[in-house]
XYZ file of C-alpha atoms in Angstrom:
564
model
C 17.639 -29.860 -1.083
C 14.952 -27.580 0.347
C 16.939 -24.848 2.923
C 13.363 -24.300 4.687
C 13.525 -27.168 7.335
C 12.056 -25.770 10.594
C 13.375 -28.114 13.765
C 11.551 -27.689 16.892
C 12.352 -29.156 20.481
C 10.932 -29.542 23.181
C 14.199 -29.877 26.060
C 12.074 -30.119 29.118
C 9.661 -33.037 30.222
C 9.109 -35.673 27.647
C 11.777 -33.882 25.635
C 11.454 -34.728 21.711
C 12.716 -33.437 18.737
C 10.006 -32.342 15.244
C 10.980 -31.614 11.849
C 8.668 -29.738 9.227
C 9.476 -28.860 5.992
C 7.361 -26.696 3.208
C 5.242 -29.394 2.238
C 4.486 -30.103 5.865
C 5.393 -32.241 9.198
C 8.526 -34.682 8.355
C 8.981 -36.501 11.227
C 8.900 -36.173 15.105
C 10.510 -38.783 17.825
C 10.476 -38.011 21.356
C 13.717 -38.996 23.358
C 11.720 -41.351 25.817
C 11.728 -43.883 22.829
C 15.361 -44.112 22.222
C 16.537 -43.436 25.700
C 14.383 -45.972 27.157
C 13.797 -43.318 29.720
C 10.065 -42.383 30.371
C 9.420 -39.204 29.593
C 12.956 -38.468 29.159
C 13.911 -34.933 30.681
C 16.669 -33.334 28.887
C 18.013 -32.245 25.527
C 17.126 -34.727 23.212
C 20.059 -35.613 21.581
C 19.379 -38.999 20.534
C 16.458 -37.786 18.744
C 18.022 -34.944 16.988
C 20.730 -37.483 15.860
C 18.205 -39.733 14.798
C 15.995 -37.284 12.631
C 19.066 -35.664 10.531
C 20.791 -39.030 9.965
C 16.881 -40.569 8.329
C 16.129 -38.071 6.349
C 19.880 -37.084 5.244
C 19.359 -33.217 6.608
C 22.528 -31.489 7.630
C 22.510 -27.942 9.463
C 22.994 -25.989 6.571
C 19.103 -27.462 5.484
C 17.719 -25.974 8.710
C 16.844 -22.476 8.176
C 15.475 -22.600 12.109
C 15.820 -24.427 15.541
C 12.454 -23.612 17.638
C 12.472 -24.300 21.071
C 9.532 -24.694 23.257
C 9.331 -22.414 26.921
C 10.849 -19.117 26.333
C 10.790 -17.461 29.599
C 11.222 -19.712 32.336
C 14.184 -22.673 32.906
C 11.981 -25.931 32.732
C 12.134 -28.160 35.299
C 12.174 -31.960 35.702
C 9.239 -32.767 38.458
C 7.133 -31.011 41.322
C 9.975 -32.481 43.699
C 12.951 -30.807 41.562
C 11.823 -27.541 41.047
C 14.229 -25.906 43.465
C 12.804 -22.693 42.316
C 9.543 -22.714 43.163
C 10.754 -25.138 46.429
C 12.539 -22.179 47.632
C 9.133 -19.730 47.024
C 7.326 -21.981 48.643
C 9.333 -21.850 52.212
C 9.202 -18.320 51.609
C 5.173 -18.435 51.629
C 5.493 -16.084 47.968
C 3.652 -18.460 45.528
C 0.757 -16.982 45.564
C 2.453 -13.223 45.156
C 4.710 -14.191 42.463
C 2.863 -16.939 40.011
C -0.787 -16.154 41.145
C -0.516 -12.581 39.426
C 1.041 -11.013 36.278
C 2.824 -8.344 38.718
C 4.040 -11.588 40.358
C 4.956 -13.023 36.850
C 7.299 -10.339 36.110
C 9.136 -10.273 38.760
C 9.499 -14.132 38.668
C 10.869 -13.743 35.193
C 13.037 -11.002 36.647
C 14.451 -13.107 39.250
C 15.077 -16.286 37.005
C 16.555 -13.917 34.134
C 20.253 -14.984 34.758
C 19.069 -19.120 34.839
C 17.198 -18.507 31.463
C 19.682 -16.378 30.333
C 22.007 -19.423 30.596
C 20.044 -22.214 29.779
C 19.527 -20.283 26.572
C 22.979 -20.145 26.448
C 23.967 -23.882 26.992
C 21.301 -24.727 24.063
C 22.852 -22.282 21.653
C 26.159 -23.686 22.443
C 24.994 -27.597 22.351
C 23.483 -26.662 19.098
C 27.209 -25.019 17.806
C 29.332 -27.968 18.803
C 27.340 -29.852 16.239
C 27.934 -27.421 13.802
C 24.612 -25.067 13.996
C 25.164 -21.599 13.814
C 21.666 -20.252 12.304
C 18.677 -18.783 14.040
C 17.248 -20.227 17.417
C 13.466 -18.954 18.223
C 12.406 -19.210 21.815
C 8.834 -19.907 21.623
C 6.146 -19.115 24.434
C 5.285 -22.345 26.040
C 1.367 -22.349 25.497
C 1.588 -20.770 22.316
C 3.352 -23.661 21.254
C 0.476 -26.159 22.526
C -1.924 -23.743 20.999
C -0.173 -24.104 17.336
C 0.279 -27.749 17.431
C -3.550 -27.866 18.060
C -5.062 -25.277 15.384
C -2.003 -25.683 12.458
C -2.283 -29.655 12.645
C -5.978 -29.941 11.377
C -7.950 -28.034 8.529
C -10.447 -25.860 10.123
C -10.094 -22.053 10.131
C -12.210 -20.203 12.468
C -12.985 -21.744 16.095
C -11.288 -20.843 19.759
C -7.764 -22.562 20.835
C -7.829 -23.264 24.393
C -4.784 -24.876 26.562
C -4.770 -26.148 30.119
C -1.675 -27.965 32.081
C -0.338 -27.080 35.290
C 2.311 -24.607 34.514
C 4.013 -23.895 31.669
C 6.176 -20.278 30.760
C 4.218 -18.835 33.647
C 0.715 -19.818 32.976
C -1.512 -22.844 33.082
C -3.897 -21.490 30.521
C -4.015 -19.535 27.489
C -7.636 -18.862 25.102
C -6.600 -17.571 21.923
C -9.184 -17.119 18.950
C -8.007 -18.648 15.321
C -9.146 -17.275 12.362
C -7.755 -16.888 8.472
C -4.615 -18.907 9.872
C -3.641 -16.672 12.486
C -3.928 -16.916 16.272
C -4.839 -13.935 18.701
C -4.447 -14.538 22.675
C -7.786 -13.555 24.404
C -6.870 -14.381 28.078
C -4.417 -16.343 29.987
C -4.538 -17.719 33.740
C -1.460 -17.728 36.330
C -0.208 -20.792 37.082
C -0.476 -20.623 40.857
C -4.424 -21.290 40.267
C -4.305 -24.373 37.963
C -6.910 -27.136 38.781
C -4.368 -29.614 37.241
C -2.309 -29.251 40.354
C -4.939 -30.314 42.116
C -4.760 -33.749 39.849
C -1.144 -33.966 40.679
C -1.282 -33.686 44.036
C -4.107 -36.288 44.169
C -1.844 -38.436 42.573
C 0.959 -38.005 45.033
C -1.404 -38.516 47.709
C -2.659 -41.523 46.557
C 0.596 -43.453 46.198
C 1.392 -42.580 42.378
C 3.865 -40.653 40.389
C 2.538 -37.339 39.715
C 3.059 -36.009 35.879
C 3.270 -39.528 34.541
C -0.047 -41.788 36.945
C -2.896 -39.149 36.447
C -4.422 -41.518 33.665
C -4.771 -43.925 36.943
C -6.513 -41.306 39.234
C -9.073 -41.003 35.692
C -9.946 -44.894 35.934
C -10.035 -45.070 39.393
C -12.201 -42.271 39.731
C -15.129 -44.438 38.173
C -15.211 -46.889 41.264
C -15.934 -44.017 43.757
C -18.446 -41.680 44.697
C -17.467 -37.876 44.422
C -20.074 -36.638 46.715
C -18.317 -38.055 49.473
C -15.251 -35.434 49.431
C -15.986 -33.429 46.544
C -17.034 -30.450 48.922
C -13.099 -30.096 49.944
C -12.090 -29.405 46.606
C -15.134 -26.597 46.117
C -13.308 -25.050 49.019
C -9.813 -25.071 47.830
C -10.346 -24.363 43.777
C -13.399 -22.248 42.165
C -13.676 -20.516 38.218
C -14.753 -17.089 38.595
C -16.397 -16.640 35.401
C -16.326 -12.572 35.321
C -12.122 -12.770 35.768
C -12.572 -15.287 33.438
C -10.101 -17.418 35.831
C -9.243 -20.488 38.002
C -9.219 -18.916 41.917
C -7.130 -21.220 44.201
C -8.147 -20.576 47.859
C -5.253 -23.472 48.711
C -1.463 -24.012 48.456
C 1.112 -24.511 46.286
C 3.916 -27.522 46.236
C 4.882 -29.799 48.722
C 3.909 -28.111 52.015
C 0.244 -27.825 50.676
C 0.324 -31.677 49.246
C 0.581 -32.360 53.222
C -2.377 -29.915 54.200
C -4.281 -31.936 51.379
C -3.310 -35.208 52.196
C -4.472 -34.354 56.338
C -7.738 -32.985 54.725
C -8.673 -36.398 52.450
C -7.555 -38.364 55.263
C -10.672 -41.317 55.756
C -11.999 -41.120 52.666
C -11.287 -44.053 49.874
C -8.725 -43.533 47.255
C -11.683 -44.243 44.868
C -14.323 -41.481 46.465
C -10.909 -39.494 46.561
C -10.070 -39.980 43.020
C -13.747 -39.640 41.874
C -13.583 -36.231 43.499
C -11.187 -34.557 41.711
C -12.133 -36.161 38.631
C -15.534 -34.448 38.773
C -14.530 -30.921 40.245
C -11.690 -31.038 37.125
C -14.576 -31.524 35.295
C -16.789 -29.176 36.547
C -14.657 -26.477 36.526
C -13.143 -27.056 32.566
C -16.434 -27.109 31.623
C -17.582 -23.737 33.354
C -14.259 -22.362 31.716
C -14.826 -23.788 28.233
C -18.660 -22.731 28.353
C -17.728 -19.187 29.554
C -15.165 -18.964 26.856
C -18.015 -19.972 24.392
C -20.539 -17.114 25.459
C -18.015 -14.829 25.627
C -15.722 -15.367 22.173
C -17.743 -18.225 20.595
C -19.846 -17.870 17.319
C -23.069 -16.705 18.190
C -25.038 -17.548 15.293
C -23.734 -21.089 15.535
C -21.596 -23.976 17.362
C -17.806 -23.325 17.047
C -15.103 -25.693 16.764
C -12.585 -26.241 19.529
C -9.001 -27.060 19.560
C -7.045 -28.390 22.655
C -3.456 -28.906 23.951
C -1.997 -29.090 27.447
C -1.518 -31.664 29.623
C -4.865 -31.664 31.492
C -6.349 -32.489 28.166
C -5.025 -36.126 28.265
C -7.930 -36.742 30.368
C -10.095 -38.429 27.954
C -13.350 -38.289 30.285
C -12.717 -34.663 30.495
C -12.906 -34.088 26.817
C -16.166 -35.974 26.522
C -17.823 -33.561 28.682
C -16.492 -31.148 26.574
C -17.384 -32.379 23.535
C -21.036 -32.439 24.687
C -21.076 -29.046 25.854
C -23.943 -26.626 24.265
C -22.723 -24.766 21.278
C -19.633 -26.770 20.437
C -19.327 -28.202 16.856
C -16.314 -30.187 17.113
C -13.342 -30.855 19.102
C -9.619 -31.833 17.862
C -7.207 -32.794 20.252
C -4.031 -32.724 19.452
C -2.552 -36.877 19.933
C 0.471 -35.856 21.305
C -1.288 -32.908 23.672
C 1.514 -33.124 27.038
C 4.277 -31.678 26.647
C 5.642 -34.402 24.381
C 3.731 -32.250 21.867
C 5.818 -29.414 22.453
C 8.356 -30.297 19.617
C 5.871 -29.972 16.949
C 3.794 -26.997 17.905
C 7.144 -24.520 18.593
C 7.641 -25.844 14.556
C 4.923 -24.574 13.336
C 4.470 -22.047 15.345
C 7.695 -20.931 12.709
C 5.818 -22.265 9.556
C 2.583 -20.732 10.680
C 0.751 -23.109 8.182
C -1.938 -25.324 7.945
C -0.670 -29.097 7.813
C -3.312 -31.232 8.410
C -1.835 -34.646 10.241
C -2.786 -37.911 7.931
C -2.290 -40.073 10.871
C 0.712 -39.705 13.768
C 3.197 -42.349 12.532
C 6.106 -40.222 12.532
C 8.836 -42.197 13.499
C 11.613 -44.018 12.291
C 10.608 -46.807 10.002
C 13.059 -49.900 11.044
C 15.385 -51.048 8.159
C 14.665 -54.399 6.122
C 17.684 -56.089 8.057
C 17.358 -54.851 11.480
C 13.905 -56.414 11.211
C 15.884 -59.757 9.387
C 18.200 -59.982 12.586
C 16.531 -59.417 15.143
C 14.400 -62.499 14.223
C 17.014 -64.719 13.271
C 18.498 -63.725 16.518
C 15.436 -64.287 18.317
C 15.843 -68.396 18.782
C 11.831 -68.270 18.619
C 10.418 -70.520 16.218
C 8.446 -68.055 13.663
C 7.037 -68.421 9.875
C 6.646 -66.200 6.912
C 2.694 -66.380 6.190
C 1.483 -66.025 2.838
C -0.680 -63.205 4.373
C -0.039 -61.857 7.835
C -3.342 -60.422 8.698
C -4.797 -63.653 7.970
C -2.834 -65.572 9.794
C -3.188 -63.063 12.429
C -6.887 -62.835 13.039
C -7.263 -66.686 12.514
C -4.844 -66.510 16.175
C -7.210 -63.798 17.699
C -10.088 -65.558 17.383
C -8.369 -68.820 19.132
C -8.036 -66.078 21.818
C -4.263 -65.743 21.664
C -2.352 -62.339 22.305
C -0.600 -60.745 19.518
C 1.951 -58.297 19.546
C 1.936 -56.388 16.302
C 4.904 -54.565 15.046
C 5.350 -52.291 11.850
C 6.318 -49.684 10.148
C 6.505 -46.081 11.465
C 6.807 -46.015 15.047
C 3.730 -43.645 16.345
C 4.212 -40.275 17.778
C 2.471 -39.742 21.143
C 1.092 -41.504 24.457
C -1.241 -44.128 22.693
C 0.008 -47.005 20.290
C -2.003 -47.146 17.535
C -1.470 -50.029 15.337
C 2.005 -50.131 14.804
C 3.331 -50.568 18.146
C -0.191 -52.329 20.187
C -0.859 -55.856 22.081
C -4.133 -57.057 20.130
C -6.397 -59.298 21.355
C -10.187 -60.860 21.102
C -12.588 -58.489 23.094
C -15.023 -60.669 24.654
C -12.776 -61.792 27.195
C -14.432 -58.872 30.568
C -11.595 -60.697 32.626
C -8.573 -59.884 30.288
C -7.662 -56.266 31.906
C -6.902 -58.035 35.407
C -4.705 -61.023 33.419
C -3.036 -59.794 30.698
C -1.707 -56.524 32.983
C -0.008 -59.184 35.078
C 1.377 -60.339 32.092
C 2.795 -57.016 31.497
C 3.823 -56.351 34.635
C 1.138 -53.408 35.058
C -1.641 -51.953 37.424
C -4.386 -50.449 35.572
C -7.684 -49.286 36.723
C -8.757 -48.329 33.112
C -9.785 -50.867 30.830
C -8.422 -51.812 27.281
C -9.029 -49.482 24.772
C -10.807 -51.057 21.441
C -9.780 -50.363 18.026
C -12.542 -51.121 15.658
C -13.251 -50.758 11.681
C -14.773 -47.014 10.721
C -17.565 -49.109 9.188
C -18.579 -51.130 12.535
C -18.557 -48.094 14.734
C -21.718 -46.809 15.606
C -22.931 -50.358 16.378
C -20.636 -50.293 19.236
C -20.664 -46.750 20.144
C -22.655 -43.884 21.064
C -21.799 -40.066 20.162
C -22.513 -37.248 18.526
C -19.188 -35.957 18.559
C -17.504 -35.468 15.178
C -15.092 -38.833 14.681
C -11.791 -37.307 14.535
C -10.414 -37.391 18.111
C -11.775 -41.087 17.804
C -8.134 -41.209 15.174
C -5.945 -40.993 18.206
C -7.466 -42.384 21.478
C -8.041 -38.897 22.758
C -11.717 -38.847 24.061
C -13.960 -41.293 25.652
C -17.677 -42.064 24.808
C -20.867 -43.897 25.717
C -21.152 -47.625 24.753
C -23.909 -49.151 22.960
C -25.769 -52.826 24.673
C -24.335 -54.750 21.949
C -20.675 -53.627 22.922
C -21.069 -54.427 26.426
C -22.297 -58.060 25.203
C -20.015 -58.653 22.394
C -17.022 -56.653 23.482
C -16.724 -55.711 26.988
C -13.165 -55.931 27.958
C -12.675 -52.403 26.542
C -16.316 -50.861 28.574
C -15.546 -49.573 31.822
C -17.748 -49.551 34.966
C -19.141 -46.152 33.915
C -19.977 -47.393 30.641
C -17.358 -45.772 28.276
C -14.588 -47.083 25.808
C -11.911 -44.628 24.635
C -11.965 -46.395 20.912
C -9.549 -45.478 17.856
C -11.614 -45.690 14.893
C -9.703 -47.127 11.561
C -10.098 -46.839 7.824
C -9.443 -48.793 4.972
C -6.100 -49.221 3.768
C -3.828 -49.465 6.904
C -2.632 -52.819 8.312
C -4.673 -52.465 11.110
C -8.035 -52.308 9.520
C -6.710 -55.574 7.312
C -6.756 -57.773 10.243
C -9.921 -56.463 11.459
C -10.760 -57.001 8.159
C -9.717 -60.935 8.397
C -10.818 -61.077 12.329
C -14.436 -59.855 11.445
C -14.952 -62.849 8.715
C -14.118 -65.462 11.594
C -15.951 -63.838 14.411
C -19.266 -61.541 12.708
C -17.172 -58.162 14.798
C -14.687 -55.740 13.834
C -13.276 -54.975 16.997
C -10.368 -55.978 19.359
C -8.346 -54.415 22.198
C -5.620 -52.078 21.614
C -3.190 -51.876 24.186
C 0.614 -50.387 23.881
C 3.246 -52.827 23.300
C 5.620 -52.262 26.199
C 6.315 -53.441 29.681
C 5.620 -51.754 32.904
C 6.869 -47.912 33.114
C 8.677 -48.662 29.817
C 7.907 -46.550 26.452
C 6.633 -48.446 24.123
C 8.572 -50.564 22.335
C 10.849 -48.926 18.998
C 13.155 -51.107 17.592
C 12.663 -54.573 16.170
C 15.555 -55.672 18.985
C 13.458 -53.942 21.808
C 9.960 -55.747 20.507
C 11.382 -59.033 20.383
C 12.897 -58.749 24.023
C 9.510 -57.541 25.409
C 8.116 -60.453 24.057
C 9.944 -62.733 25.361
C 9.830 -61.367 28.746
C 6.154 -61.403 28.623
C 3.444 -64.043 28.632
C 2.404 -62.484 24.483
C 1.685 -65.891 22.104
C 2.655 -64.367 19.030
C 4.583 -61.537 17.620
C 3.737 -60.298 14.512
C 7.197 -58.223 13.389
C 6.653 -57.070 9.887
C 5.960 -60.028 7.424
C 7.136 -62.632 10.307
C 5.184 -64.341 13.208
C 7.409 -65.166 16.232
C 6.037 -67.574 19.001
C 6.872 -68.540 22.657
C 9.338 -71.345 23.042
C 6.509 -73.445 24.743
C 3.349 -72.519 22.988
C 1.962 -74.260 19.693
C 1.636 -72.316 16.443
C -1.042 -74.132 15.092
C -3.963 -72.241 14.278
């Protein structure tokens, strides 16, 4: 057995474990799944477990453990960071995280903490029997190689953004011949993704887990009505090549904000930040572009970091002059971490195939936990068949199979599925699930049936993994309009032949003329979504789903007909 195994973790926020080998990435599982803890922080030991006992890999197979944030202990939320709480009284965040002067000294001062959180993972790592190398790897550096080694182009620009990570909320570096050379990097005191956090807070949610919300509700407002207090407060200074925050840091300052938004809607609020966020990636991404970019044509882009989960943000990238393509990484938060401090060892190209990279269930756990059930179900002769044939009698379906996915977005194998014509199903079937969403579905839809529903001219990749929003043709908003939102977007995932996915919309498209349905993640409110065939058969019957689809079986309600 191959001694070259490369294991990389991410122990912070959204913890998760990878696993790459020589001929590539293994596996990855992030804690949140098995814990049942969203966006477990903590050492993921139930994911570590989990990966050697699938794939039969003792320690003596690992030839290194790579762990994401070298410098700096991570921290759980804005609220917990006692560090940066204690800065903050002191009025030094801007002295010690707004410069790199400030930057040493802040790794000065937390020297002894990382010194013995470094310490407590080298021993947790022992007690199971590792003694080999541990590499500590550089927090953006990690987002920057799970971007450029996870896809096939060479040459292009890397750029991550998040609100703090090792330091820094930003890092440019420029990728060529498989190597990766940092070009600039940007404090963390003067991230504009704090700004999005602190919106967040203000306006009721939970801040590094509801920013998706502030991104849907931002389509119902009117930015001109506040925008003017965020020019104030953040600015890009494109000769530093930097984000300048004229504001505050942390908890005091989310007051001062909150008193300075006060009167204004939470929708012109959220619409606000959404377009200065915008505004200013854009001046950063374009400035990066003159300055490092190919000058004799477009250049690709690659993205990781937190604030590049906002998939209205990356559209406006995407359509900036002089870029060719963009890949986002799927799993670009920190939940990403896992895989990029891997490679980051490997240091090769391994193009992803698709992001199902969890643990397949077994044959029987999938047996029991339908016998189990006390739901009436049946064994079609085909299961997309039947499936579509329930779609288009506008049932919901709950499809689980194979692979669980890696990342924020079910895609197939762990989604809710149903017929997209319904513009009334986002307000209904999120009461169903015990949610409140201002976005609506996302669509998956056949590769071949695309461009009759959607408009872009961005390459199709990030279309793979839910990771960028586009226009919407007049036929979609006719035929399909529970997935357009008032601004007239759809974040789609585009499929291809050969997957079960693209086999019911397959069957679905010879009932109803369209390949396309909603795609929405198959859990309840602030669970993850769903991972064993136990947990998918509970969620159903807690919900108000009509059918499960669980591998080759179709479960449905105790009081709902399975005729179709």
């Amino acid at each position: 057995m191959s001694r070259n195994y490369v294991i990389g973790l991410n122990v912070g926020h959204d913890s998760g474990v990878a696993l790459v080998s020589d001929n590539g990435i293994v596996a990855s599982i992030n804690e949140e799944r098995l814990s049942r803890n969203k966006l477990h922080f903590g050492f993921p030991y139930l994911a570590l477990n989990k990966i050697l006992n699938c794939f039969d890999i003792s320690f003596d197979n690992v030839k290194t453990f790579a762990i994401s944030d070298a410098s700096f202990v991570p921290s759980e939320s804005i609220e917990k960071d006692w560090r940066k709480n204690i800065i903050e009284v002191l009025g030094l965040s801007k002295p010690l995280l707004g410069t790199e002067n400030g930057l040493i000294i802040s790794r000065l001062l937390s020297l002894y903490s990382t010194q013995k959180y470094q310490k407590n993972i080298k021993g947790l790592l022992a007690q199971n029997g590792y003694h080999g190398n541990i590499s500590y790897v550089d927090h953006h550096y990690a987002h920057a190689c799970s971007a450029y080694y996870s896809q096939s182009i060479d040459n292009g620009i890397v750029i991550t953004l998040d609100a703090s990570g090792d330091g820094y909320c930003s890092k440019v570096y420029l990728a060529n011949n498989n190597n990766l050379t940092e070009v600039n990097r940007i404090p963390c005191y003067h991230s504009p993704a704090y700004y999005y956090l602190y919106v967040t807070k203000i306006l009721g949610f939970t801040p590094l887990r509801h920013e998706g919300k502030i991104t849907g509700l931002a389509a119902y407002g009117d930015p001109n009505k506040c925008i003017h207090i965020f020019r104030e407060l953040i600015t890009f200074d494109s000769n530093k090549l930097r984000f300048v925050n004229y504001g505050g840091y942390y908890n005091n300052y989310i007051l001062q904000l909150k008193e300075l938004l006060s009167g204004f809607s939470s929708a012109d609020i959220a619409a606000a930040i959404q377009a200065h966020t915008e505004n200013l990636v854009c001046q950063y991404v374009s400035t990066i572009l003159d300055r490092y970019g190919n000058k004799s044509s477009p250049t690709p882009l690659f993205l990781a970091g937190g604030l590049f989960a906002n998939v209205k943000l990356n559209q406006r990238i995407a359509s900036l002059p002089n870029v060719d393509s963009v890949f986002i990484f799927p799993n670009m938060g920190d939940g990403g971490l896992n895989i990029g401090a891997a490679l980051s060892i490997k240091k090769t190209k391994f193009p992803i195939k698709d992001v199902f990279l969890g643990e397949k269930p077994t044959q029987y756990s999938i047996d029991e936990a339908v016998k189990q059930s006390s739901n009436s179900y049946t064994v079609p002769n085909s299961i997309a068949v039947d499936i579509a044939k329930h779609l288009a009698n506008d049932k919901v379906v709950a499809r689980y199979f194979d692979k669980m996915e890696y990342g924020p977005r079910a895609l197939g194998h762990r989604s809710i599925l149903y017929s997209a014509k319904d513009a009334t199903v986002n307000e209904w079937l999120n009461k169903c699930l015990n949610r409140t969403e201002f976005m609506p579905f996302a669509p998956v839809v056949m590769d071949i049936e695309f461009d009759k529903f959607f408009i872009t001219d961005t390459p199709i990749k990030p279309f793979e993994y839910m990771t960028i929003t586009c226009d919407v043709t007049t036929l979609c908003k006719k035929i399909a309009p529970a997935v357009v939102h008032v601004d007239g977007t759809a974040r789609p995932q585009i499929v291809y032949p050969n997957c079960d996915m693209y086999e019911i919309l397959s069957e679905y498209k010879k009932l109803t003329g369209h390949g396309i349905l909603v795609n929405t993640s198959f859990n309840m409110h602030e669970e993850p979504i769903v991972n064993s065939p136990k947990e998918a058969v509970q969620a159903f019957k807690i919900s108000n789903i009509d059918v499960l689809a669980i591998d080759k079986y179709l479960l449905f309600q105790a009081n709902r007909k399975d005729e179709i």
